[in-house]
mmCIF file of C-alpha atoms and ligand atoms in Angstrom:
data_model
loop_
_atom_site.group_PDB
_atom_site.id
_atom_site.type_symbol
_atom_site.label_atom_id
_atom_site.label_comp_id
_atom_site.label_asym_id
_atom_site.label_seq_id
_atom_site.Cartn_x
_atom_site.Cartn_y
_atom_site.Cartn_z
ATOM 1 C CA MET A 1 0.000 0.000 0.000
ATOM 2 C CA THR A 2 1.277 3.442 -0.931
ATOM 3 C CA ALA A 3 0.514 6.725 0.782
ATOM 4 C CA THR A 4 -0.182 9.748 -1.405
ATOM 5 C CA THR A 5 -2.198 12.951 -1.506
ATOM 6 C CA GLY A 6 -5.124 13.863 -3.734
ATOM 7 C CA GLN A 7 -8.309 15.861 -4.023
ATOM 8 C CA ILE A 8 -11.880 14.664 -3.570
ATOM 9 C CA ILE A 9 -13.596 15.363 -6.890
ATOM 10 C CA ARG A 10 -16.864 13.605 -6.134
ATOM 11 C CA SER A 11 -18.760 12.759 -2.992
ATOM 12 C CA HIS A 12 -21.963 10.864 -2.534
ATOM 13 C CA GLY A 13 -22.787 9.887 0.972
ATOM 14 C CA ARG A 14 -19.982 7.699 2.241
ATOM 15 C CA ARG A 15 -18.264 7.245 -1.122
ATOM 16 C CA PHE A 16 -15.575 9.554 -2.332
ATOM 17 C CA ILE A 17 -13.714 9.700 -5.623
ATOM 18 C CA VAL A 18 -10.201 11.033 -5.152
ATOM 19 C CA GLU A 19 -7.954 12.279 -7.923
ATOM 20 C CA ALA A 20 -4.299 11.615 -7.168
ATOM 21 C CA ASP A 21 -1.185 11.292 -9.341
ATOM 22 C CA GLY A 22 -3.247 11.535 -12.522
ATOM 23 C CA GLN A 23 -5.575 8.715 -11.508
ATOM 24 C CA THR A 24 -8.891 8.407 -9.726
ATOM 25 C CA TYR A 25 -9.572 6.139 -6.769
ATOM 26 C CA ASP A 26 -12.838 4.997 -5.294
ATOM 27 C CA CYS A 27 -12.295 5.690 -1.614
ATOM 28 C CA THR A 28 -13.738 4.656 1.676
ATOM 29 C CA THR A 29 -12.924 6.280 5.001
ATOM 30 C CA ARG A 30 -11.725 4.957 8.328
ATOM 31 C CA GLY A 31 -14.538 4.350 10.799
ATOM 32 C CA LYS A 32 -17.100 5.366 8.155
ATOM 33 C CA ARG A 33 -16.282 9.012 8.703
ATOM 34 C CA VAL A 34 -18.343 11.313 6.483
ATOM 35 C CA ASP A 35 -16.864 14.663 7.449
ATOM 36 C CA PHE A 36 -14.984 15.011 4.171
ATOM 37 C CA ALA A 37 -16.178 17.173 1.317
ATOM 38 C CA CYS A 38 -15.771 17.576 -2.403
ATOM 39 C CA GLY A 39 -12.743 19.822 -2.897
ATOM 40 C CA ASP A 40 -10.901 18.499 0.161
ATOM 41 C CA TRP A 41 -7.216 17.646 -0.193
ATOM 42 C CA VAL A 42 -6.729 14.312 1.510
ATOM 43 C CA ASP A 43 -4.002 11.863 2.438
ATOM 44 C CA ILE A 44 -4.901 8.466 1.068
ATOM 45 C CA LEU A 45 -3.558 4.943 1.285
ATOM 46 C CA VAL A 46 -3.732 3.294 -2.130
ATOM 47 C CA GLN A 47 -4.850 -0.348 -1.981
ATOM 48 C CA ASN A 48 -4.957 -1.249 -5.657
ATOM 49 C CA LYS A 49 -5.430 0.421 -9.053
ATOM 50 C CA GLU A 50 -8.974 1.486 -8.234
ATOM 51 C CA GLN A 51 -9.316 1.689 -4.498
ATOM 52 C CA ALA A 52 -7.901 3.674 -1.623
ATOM 53 C CA VAL A 53 -8.691 4.685 1.928
ATOM 54 C CA ILE A 54 -8.880 8.296 3.058
ATOM 55 C CA GLU A 55 -6.713 8.826 6.104
ATOM 56 C CA ARG A 56 -7.228 12.499 6.830
ATOM 57 C CA ALA A 57 -8.113 15.852 5.290
ATOM 58 C CA GLN A 58 -5.554 18.601 5.029
ATOM 59 C CA GLU A 59 -6.253 22.076 6.356
ATOM 60 C CA ARG A 60 -9.104 23.748 4.477
ATOM 61 C CA ARG A 61 -9.243 27.198 2.955
ATOM 62 C CA SER A 62 -13.042 27.199 3.434
ATOM 63 C CA LEU A 63 -15.930 24.874 4.084
ATOM 64 C CA LEU A 64 -19.584 25.049 3.056
ATOM 65 C CA TYR A 65 -22.322 23.208 4.877
ATOM 66 C CA ARG A 66 -25.737 21.955 4.017
ATOM 67 C CA GLN A 67 -28.415 21.920 6.675
ATOM 68 C CA ASP A 68 -31.558 19.861 6.931
ATOM 69 C CA ASP A 69 -33.846 19.602 9.963
ATOM 70 C CA TRP A 70 -31.580 17.172 11.738
ATOM 71 C CA LYS A 71 -28.124 17.236 10.374
ATOM 72 C CA THR A 72 -25.369 19.500 9.195
ATOM 73 C CA LYS A 73 -23.252 18.052 6.404
ATOM 74 C CA VAL A 74 -20.088 19.316 4.819
ATOM 75 C CA ILE A 75 -20.525 19.627 1.050
ATOM 76 C CA ALA A 76 -17.752 21.659 -0.511
ATOM 77 C CA ALA A 77 -14.256 22.481 0.700
ATOM 78 C CA ASN A 78 -11.684 25.006 -0.464
ATOM 79 C CA VAL A 79 -14.193 27.047 -2.448
ATOM 80 C CA THR A 80 -12.956 30.584 -3.111
ATOM 81 C CA ARG A 81 -15.996 31.989 -4.912
ATOM 82 C CA ILE A 82 -19.750 31.594 -4.508
ATOM 83 C CA LEU A 83 -21.890 32.478 -7.505
ATOM 84 C CA PHE A 84 -25.404 33.088 -6.269
ATOM 85 C CA VAL A 85 -27.603 32.542 -9.314
ATOM 86 C CA THR A 86 -30.920 34.350 -9.326
ATOM 87 C CA ALA A 87 -33.427 35.505 -11.945
ATOM 88 C CA ALA A 88 -36.715 37.407 -12.169
ATOM 89 C CA VAL A 89 -38.552 34.123 -12.859
ATOM 90 C CA PRO A 90 -39.318 31.974 -10.854
ATOM 91 C CA SER A 91 -39.994 34.323 -7.955
ATOM 92 C CA PRO A 92 -36.653 34.949 -6.209
ATOM 93 C CA ASN A 93 -36.310 34.305 -2.503
ATOM 94 C CA GLU A 94 -34.342 37.154 -0.963
ATOM 95 C CA GLU A 95 -33.929 35.313 2.327
ATOM 96 C CA LEU A 96 -31.796 32.709 0.565
ATOM 97 C CA LEU A 97 -29.574 35.433 -0.880
ATOM 98 C CA GLY A 98 -29.195 37.013 2.562
ATOM 99 C CA ARG A 99 -28.165 33.674 4.055
ATOM 100 C CA CYS A 100 -25.799 32.932 1.212
ATOM 101 C CA LEU A 101 -24.005 36.240 1.792
ATOM 102 C CA ILE A 102 -23.640 35.414 5.501
ATOM 103 C CA ALA A 103 -22.178 31.985 4.660
ATOM 104 C CA ALA A 104 -19.783 33.653 2.222
ATOM 105 C CA GLU A 105 -18.681 36.322 4.712
ATOM 106 C CA ALA A 106 -18.266 33.733 7.460
ATOM 107 C CA GLY A 107 -16.204 31.467 5.206
ATOM 108 C CA ASP A 108 -14.133 34.316 3.770
ATOM 109 C CA ILE A 109 -15.382 33.365 0.300
ATOM 110 C CA GLU A 110 -16.049 36.013 -2.322
ATOM 111 C CA PRO A 111 -19.724 36.064 -3.342
ATOM 112 C CA VAL A 112 -20.989 37.256 -6.708
ATOM 113 C CA ILE A 113 -24.691 37.790 -7.400
ATOM 114 C CA VAL A 114 -25.379 36.467 -10.892
ATOM 115 C CA VAL A 115 -28.655 37.744 -12.327
ATOM 116 C CA ASN A 116 -29.527 35.241 -15.028
ATOM 117 C CA LYS A 117 -32.243 35.406 -17.723
ATOM 118 C CA SER A 118 -31.441 39.003 -18.632
ATOM 119 C CA ASP A 119 -33.499 38.346 -21.785
ATOM 120 C CA LEU A 120 -36.659 38.483 -19.636
ATOM 121 C CA PRO A 121 -38.258 41.951 -19.368
ATOM 122 C CA GLU A 122 -38.946 41.453 -15.638
ATOM 123 C CA THR A 123 -35.192 41.621 -15.011
ATOM 124 C CA ALA A 124 -35.161 45.436 -14.648
ATOM 125 C CA ALA A 125 -37.337 45.347 -11.522
ATOM 126 C CA LEU A 126 -35.165 42.644 -9.944
ATOM 127 C CA LEU A 127 -32.005 44.633 -10.632
ATOM 128 C CA GLU A 128 -33.537 47.625 -8.907
ATOM 129 C CA LYS A 129 -34.306 45.524 -5.856
ATOM 130 C CA LEU A 130 -30.774 44.121 -5.798
ATOM 131 C CA GLN A 131 -29.174 47.570 -5.748
ATOM 132 C CA LEU A 132 -29.241 47.254 -1.958
ATOM 133 C CA TYR A 133 -26.579 44.543 -2.202
ATOM 134 C CA VAL A 134 -24.488 46.509 -4.668
ATOM 135 C CA LYS A 135 -24.504 49.382 -2.159
ATOM 136 C CA LEU A 136 -23.287 46.931 0.481
ATOM 137 C CA GLY A 137 -20.293 46.270 -1.756
ATOM 138 C CA TYR A 138 -21.223 42.961 -3.377
ATOM 139 C CA GLN A 139 -20.425 42.246 -7.016
ATOM 140 C CA LEU A 140 -23.391 41.807 -9.344
ATOM 141 C CA LEU A 141 -23.268 40.413 -12.856
ATOM 142 C CA THR A 142 -26.179 40.279 -15.297
ATOM 143 C CA LEU A 143 -26.239 37.679 -18.071
ATOM 144 C CA SER A 144 -28.286 35.150 -19.974
ATOM 145 C CA ALA A 145 -27.100 31.568 -19.625
ATOM 146 C CA LYS A 146 -28.925 30.712 -22.826
ATOM 147 C CA GLN A 147 -27.626 33.574 -24.937
ATOM 148 C CA ASP A 148 -24.311 34.690 -23.499
ATOM 149 C CA PHE A 149 -22.545 33.265 -20.475
ATOM 150 C CA GLU A 150 -19.112 34.668 -21.418
ATOM 151 C CA PRO A 151 -19.239 37.593 -18.931
ATOM 152 C CA LEU A 152 -18.880 34.929 -16.249
ATOM 153 C CA LEU A 153 -15.557 33.565 -17.477
ATOM 154 C CA PRO A 154 -13.210 36.192 -15.972
ATOM 155 C CA LEU A 155 -14.864 35.677 -12.583
ATOM 156 C CA LEU A 156 -14.115 31.947 -12.692
ATOM 157 C CA GLN A 157 -10.465 32.245 -13.670
ATOM 158 C CA GLY A 158 -8.097 31.139 -10.911
ATOM 159 C CA GLN A 159 -10.960 30.250 -8.574
ATOM 160 C CA THR A 160 -12.732 27.223 -7.178
ATOM 161 C CA SER A 161 -16.312 28.315 -7.704
ATOM 162 C CA VAL A 162 -19.678 26.965 -6.732
ATOM 163 C CA LEU A 163 -23.045 27.864 -8.249
ATOM 164 C CA VAL A 164 -25.822 28.140 -5.694
ATOM 165 C CA GLY A 165 -29.414 29.322 -5.658
ATOM 166 C CA GLN A 166 -33.033 28.244 -5.890
ATOM 167 C CA SER A 167 -34.067 25.677 -8.455
ATOM 168 C CA GLY A 168 -35.177 27.011 -11.773
ATOM 169 C CA MET A 169 -32.734 29.923 -11.823
ATOM 170 C CA GLY A 170 -30.438 28.382 -14.452
ATOM 171 C CA LYS A 171 -27.567 26.769 -12.534
ATOM 172 C CA SER A 172 -27.621 23.606 -14.634
ATOM 173 C CA THR A 173 -27.916 25.617 -17.844
ATOM 174 C CA LEU A 174 -24.826 27.581 -16.816
ATOM 175 C CA THR A 175 -22.975 24.425 -15.810
ATOM 176 C CA ASN A 176 -23.771 22.864 -19.185
ATOM 177 C CA ALA A 177 -22.583 25.963 -20.990
ATOM 178 C CA LEU A 178 -19.326 25.943 -19.044
ATOM 179 C CA LEU A 179 -18.797 22.181 -19.177
ATOM 180 C CA PRO A 180 -20.530 20.611 -22.156
ATOM 181 C CA GLU A 181 -19.335 17.194 -21.050
ATOM 182 C CA ALA A 182 -20.911 17.494 -17.598
ATOM 183 C CA LYS A 183 -24.448 17.319 -18.978
ATOM 184 C CA ALA A 184 -25.970 18.600 -15.773
ATOM 185 C CA ARG A 185 -29.690 17.999 -15.944
ATOM 186 C CA THR A 186 -31.828 21.037 -16.691
ATOM 187 C CA GLY A 187 -35.501 21.753 -16.248
ATOM 188 C CA ASP A 188 -38.304 20.135 -14.340
ATOM 189 C CA ILE A 189 -37.036 16.571 -14.202
ATOM 190 C CA SER A 190 -33.797 17.691 -12.642
ATOM 191 C CA GLN A 191 -35.659 19.684 -10.035
ATOM 192 C CA ALA A 192 -37.523 16.554 -8.993
ATOM 193 C CA LEU A 193 -34.288 14.566 -8.912
ATOM 194 C CA ASP A 194 -32.253 17.281 -7.241
ATOM 195 C CA SER A 195 -34.678 17.529 -4.361
ATOM 196 C CA GLY A 196 -34.585 13.752 -3.829
ATOM 197 C CA ARG A 197 -32.891 12.479 -0.695
ATOM 198 C CA HIS A 198 -30.017 10.821 -2.416
ATOM 199 C CA THR A 199 -28.749 13.652 -4.524
ATOM 200 C CA THR A 200 -28.607 16.347 -1.865
ATOM 201 C CA THR A 201 -25.199 15.399 -0.541
ATOM 202 C CA HIS A 202 -23.708 14.785 -3.974
ATOM 203 C CA ALA A 203 -21.068 17.135 -5.231
ATOM 204 C CA THR A 204 -18.717 16.995 -8.197
ATOM 205 C CA LEU A 205 -15.641 19.090 -8.895
ATOM 206 C CA TYR A 206 -14.931 19.855 -12.564
ATOM 207 C CA HIS A 207 -11.714 21.320 -13.911
ATOM 208 C CA LEU A 208 -12.441 24.312 -16.158
ATOM 209 C CA ASN A 209 -8.721 24.663 -16.809
ATOM 210 C CA ALA A 210 -5.539 24.057 -14.819
ATOM 211 C CA ASP A 211 -6.276 26.862 -12.320
ATOM 212 C CA SER A 212 -10.053 27.113 -12.382
ATOM 213 C CA HIS A 213 -12.522 24.629 -10.958
ATOM 214 C CA LEU A 214 -16.270 24.394 -10.549
ATOM 215 C CA ILE A 215 -18.086 22.419 -7.853
ATOM 216 C CA ASP A 216 -21.641 21.424 -8.690
ATOM 217 C CA SER A 217 -23.942 20.280 -5.900
ATOM 218 C CA PRO A 218 -27.731 20.276 -5.595
ATOM 219 C CA GLY A 219 -27.336 20.150 -1.800
ATOM 220 C CA LEU A 220 -25.946 23.637 -1.649
ATOM 221 C CA GLN A 221 -29.357 25.130 -2.276
ATOM 222 C CA GLU A 222 -29.814 25.032 1.484
ATOM 223 C CA PHE A 223 -26.984 26.511 3.446
ATOM 224 C CA GLY A 224 -26.076 25.433 6.891
ATOM 225 C CA LEU A 225 -25.293 28.329 9.193
ATOM 226 C CA LYS A 226 -25.542 26.422 12.480
ATOM 227 C CA HIS A 227 -21.772 26.368 12.871
ATOM 228 C CA LEU A 228 -21.871 30.133 13.464
ATOM 229 C CA GLN A 229 -22.215 31.860 16.832
ATOM 230 C CA ALA A 230 -25.149 34.255 17.250
ATOM 231 C CA SER A 231 -22.771 36.832 18.712
ATOM 232 C CA GLU A 232 -20.538 36.876 15.611
ATOM 233 C CA LEU A 233 -23.382 37.471 13.139
ATOM 234 C CA ILE A 234 -23.063 41.249 12.950
ATOM 235 C CA TYR A 235 -19.492 40.881 11.704
ATOM 236 C CA HIS A 236 -20.972 39.230 8.615
ATOM 237 C CA PHE A 237 -23.291 42.175 7.812
ATOM 238 C CA PRO A 238 -20.978 44.803 6.268
ATOM 239 C CA GLU A 239 -23.348 47.691 7.026
ATOM 240 C CA MET A 240 -23.497 46.711 10.714
ATOM 241 C CA ARG A 241 -19.762 46.562 11.343
ATOM 242 C CA PRO A 242 -19.460 50.301 12.170
ATOM 243 C CA PHE A 243 -21.819 49.773 15.127
ATOM 244 C CA ILE A 244 -20.045 46.808 16.686
ATOM 245 C CA GLY A 245 -19.391 47.410 20.375
ATOM 246 C CA GLN A 246 -21.750 50.380 20.610
ATOM 247 C CA CYS A 247 -24.790 48.655 22.092
ATOM 248 C CA ARG A 248 -25.513 49.349 25.767
ATOM 249 C CA PHE A 249 -25.188 45.679 26.666
ATOM 250 C CA HIS A 250 -22.122 43.824 25.490
ATOM 251 C CA ASN A 251 -24.168 40.665 24.980
ATOM 252 C CA CYS A 252 -26.973 42.531 23.194
ATOM 253 C CA SER A 253 -29.103 40.282 20.980
ATOM 254 C CA HIS A 254 -30.156 43.320 18.898
ATOM 255 C CA ARG A 255 -33.757 42.218 19.319
ATOM 256 C CA VAL A 256 -35.270 43.645 22.492
ATOM 257 C CA GLU A 257 -32.614 45.533 24.465
ATOM 258 C CA PRO A 258 -32.778 49.300 25.088
ATOM 259 C CA ASN A 259 -30.086 51.444 23.452
ATOM 260 C CA CYS A 260 -29.183 48.868 20.850
ATOM 261 C CA ALA A 261 -26.874 50.567 18.345
ATOM 262 C CA ILE A 262 -28.030 48.260 15.539
ATOM 263 C CA MET A 263 -31.738 48.930 16.091
ATOM 264 C CA ASN A 264 -31.039 52.653 16.471
ATOM 265 C CA ALA A 265 -29.136 52.647 13.165
ATOM 266 C CA ALA A 266 -32.080 50.862 11.539
ATOM 267 C CA ALA A 267 -34.463 53.479 12.956
ATOM 268 C CA GLU A 268 -32.283 56.184 11.379
ATOM 269 C CA GLY A 269 -32.399 54.391 8.022
ATOM 270 C CA LEU A 270 -28.719 53.358 8.035
ATOM 271 C CA ILE A 271 -29.670 49.688 8.049
ATOM 272 C CA THR A 272 -32.686 48.417 6.083
ATOM 273 C CA LYS A 273 -35.546 46.692 7.842
ATOM 274 C CA GLN A 274 -35.124 43.498 5.848
ATOM 275 C CA ARG A 275 -31.454 43.184 6.849
ATOM 276 C CA LEU A 276 -32.272 43.876 10.509
ATOM 277 C CA ASP A 277 -35.050 41.263 10.289
ATOM 278 C CA LEU A 278 -32.569 38.759 8.850
ATOM 279 C CA LEU A 279 -30.094 39.445 11.655
ATOM 280 C CA GLN A 280 -32.804 39.001 14.276
ATOM 281 C CA ARG A 281 -34.134 35.794 12.729
ATOM 282 C CA LEU A 282 -30.665 34.283 12.492
ATOM 283 C CA THR A 283 -29.798 35.389 16.032
ATOM 284 C CA GLN A 284 -32.886 33.625 17.315
ATOM 285 C CA GLU A 285 -32.173 30.523 15.242
ATOM 286 C CA LEU A 286 -28.603 30.204 16.425
ATOM 287 C CA ALA A 287 -29.195 30.860 20.111
ATOM 288 C CA PRO A 288 -32.818 29.899 20.786
ATOM 289 C CA SER A 289 -32.170 28.691 24.308
ATOM 290 C CA LYS A 290 -30.533 31.894 25.519
ATOM 291 C CA LEU A 291 -33.008 34.393 24.120
HETATM 292 N N1 GDP B 301 -35.337 32.875 -20.603
HETATM 293 C C1 GDP B 301 -34.295 32.229 -20.093
HETATM 294 N N2 GDP B 301 -34.467 31.016 -19.534
HETATM 295 C C2 GDP B 301 -33.398 30.378 -19.024
HETATM 296 C C3 GDP B 301 -32.100 30.959 -19.049
HETATM 297 N N3 GDP B 301 -31.251 30.103 -18.438
HETATM 298 C C4 GDP B 301 -31.984 29.044 -18.051
HETATM 299 N N4 GDP B 301 -33.288 29.193 -18.404
HETATM 300 C C5 GDP B 301 -34.393 28.240 -18.197
HETATM 301 O O1 GDP B 301 -34.725 28.146 -16.832
HETATM 302 C C6 GDP B 301 -35.164 26.827 -16.487
HETATM 303 C C7 GDP B 301 -34.398 26.270 -15.318
HETATM 304 O O2 GDP B 301 -33.035 26.104 -15.682
HETATM 305 P P1 GDP B 301 -32.050 25.096 -14.911
HETATM 306 O O3 GDP B 301 -30.717 25.301 -15.514
HETATM 307 O O4 GDP B 301 -32.610 23.732 -14.870
HETATM 308 O O5 GDP B 301 -32.106 25.725 -13.446
HETATM 309 P P2 GDP B 301 -31.519 25.159 -12.069
HETATM 310 O O6 GDP B 301 -32.659 24.507 -11.351
HETATM 311 O O7 GDP B 301 -31.041 26.375 -11.322
HETATM 312 O O8 GDP B 301 -30.413 24.210 -12.374
HETATM 313 C C8 GDP B 301 -35.005 25.989 -17.756
HETATM 314 O O9 GDP B 301 -36.243 25.875 -18.386
HETATM 315 C C9 GDP B 301 -34.020 26.812 -18.581
HETATM 316 O O10 GDP B 301 -34.200 26.604 -19.970
HETATM 317 C C10 GDP B 301 -31.935 32.250 -19.671
HETATM 318 O O11 GDP B 301 -30.847 32.835 -19.747
HETATM 319 N N5 GDP B 301 -33.077 32.832 -20.152
HETATM 320 MG MG1 MG B 302 -30.244 22.176 -11.725
HETATM 321 ZN ZN1 ZN B 303 -27.665 45.622 19.946
#
């Protein structure tokens, strides 16, 4: 048996495909550990031409989680860029965008809001609504996956990117455009399949070129934020950072306390109501027993 190092390029449940020394190995883990993710660099012990055992993961640049009612699962490691794909149709869910930006800030991953389906006339109204996020300093790119996805290419170069967002926004269409050989499923059938139990923890890493990679995972439509502390949340809201430490109580939950600097700033119009609402909802979610 030989020890070597490789990268997980596919995960489904307990099975991992690792690329190492120009080959791929079907890997199991010691003690049925599942806390490895697509994108992880791992030390493996090669058993034969096809099989290996994952010994350990190397230090990660970042980690993204998926959350369901019961469990948090790691889905993608070492991602450097999150492309949040949205469109005017179907109806976009702004809560998901808000949560995605928190996950990105917390993981020190650069988010880009990709407004797809620019060919649809309803796009103008969506862009107006998203100006809030541009003012907060986030990058926004408008394109049509069907007509012209090229504006995306410079943003992918040199990065390990992941496309996230609600179903129906065009993630698979974009993936297909970028990787014709991937044949990600588009349309209604894929939505049914993607929401199935078995696919949600799947993830695949594709090489766009030697320095640029794309991780595709249906499970990343639902972010896990449970690994965050309620008290650190305001650090992940850029517009709230100037008010850190200015609340009357040092352990302020920014929900009910008098002289809360965050709520005062919202009352003065320096923080929008929807962002304050998001902070308060997340604070309650992350520390329900204390509040
Ligand atoms: N009008 C328009 N429709 C698009 C565009 N990109 C994708 N779609 C359509 O949107 C639907 C959902 O796309 P899909 O890629 O499956 O979305 P996903 O669920 O995010 O992977 C499909 O019917 C696509 O043909 C676009 O740029 N313009
Ligand atoms: Mg899809
Ligand atoms: Zn406060």
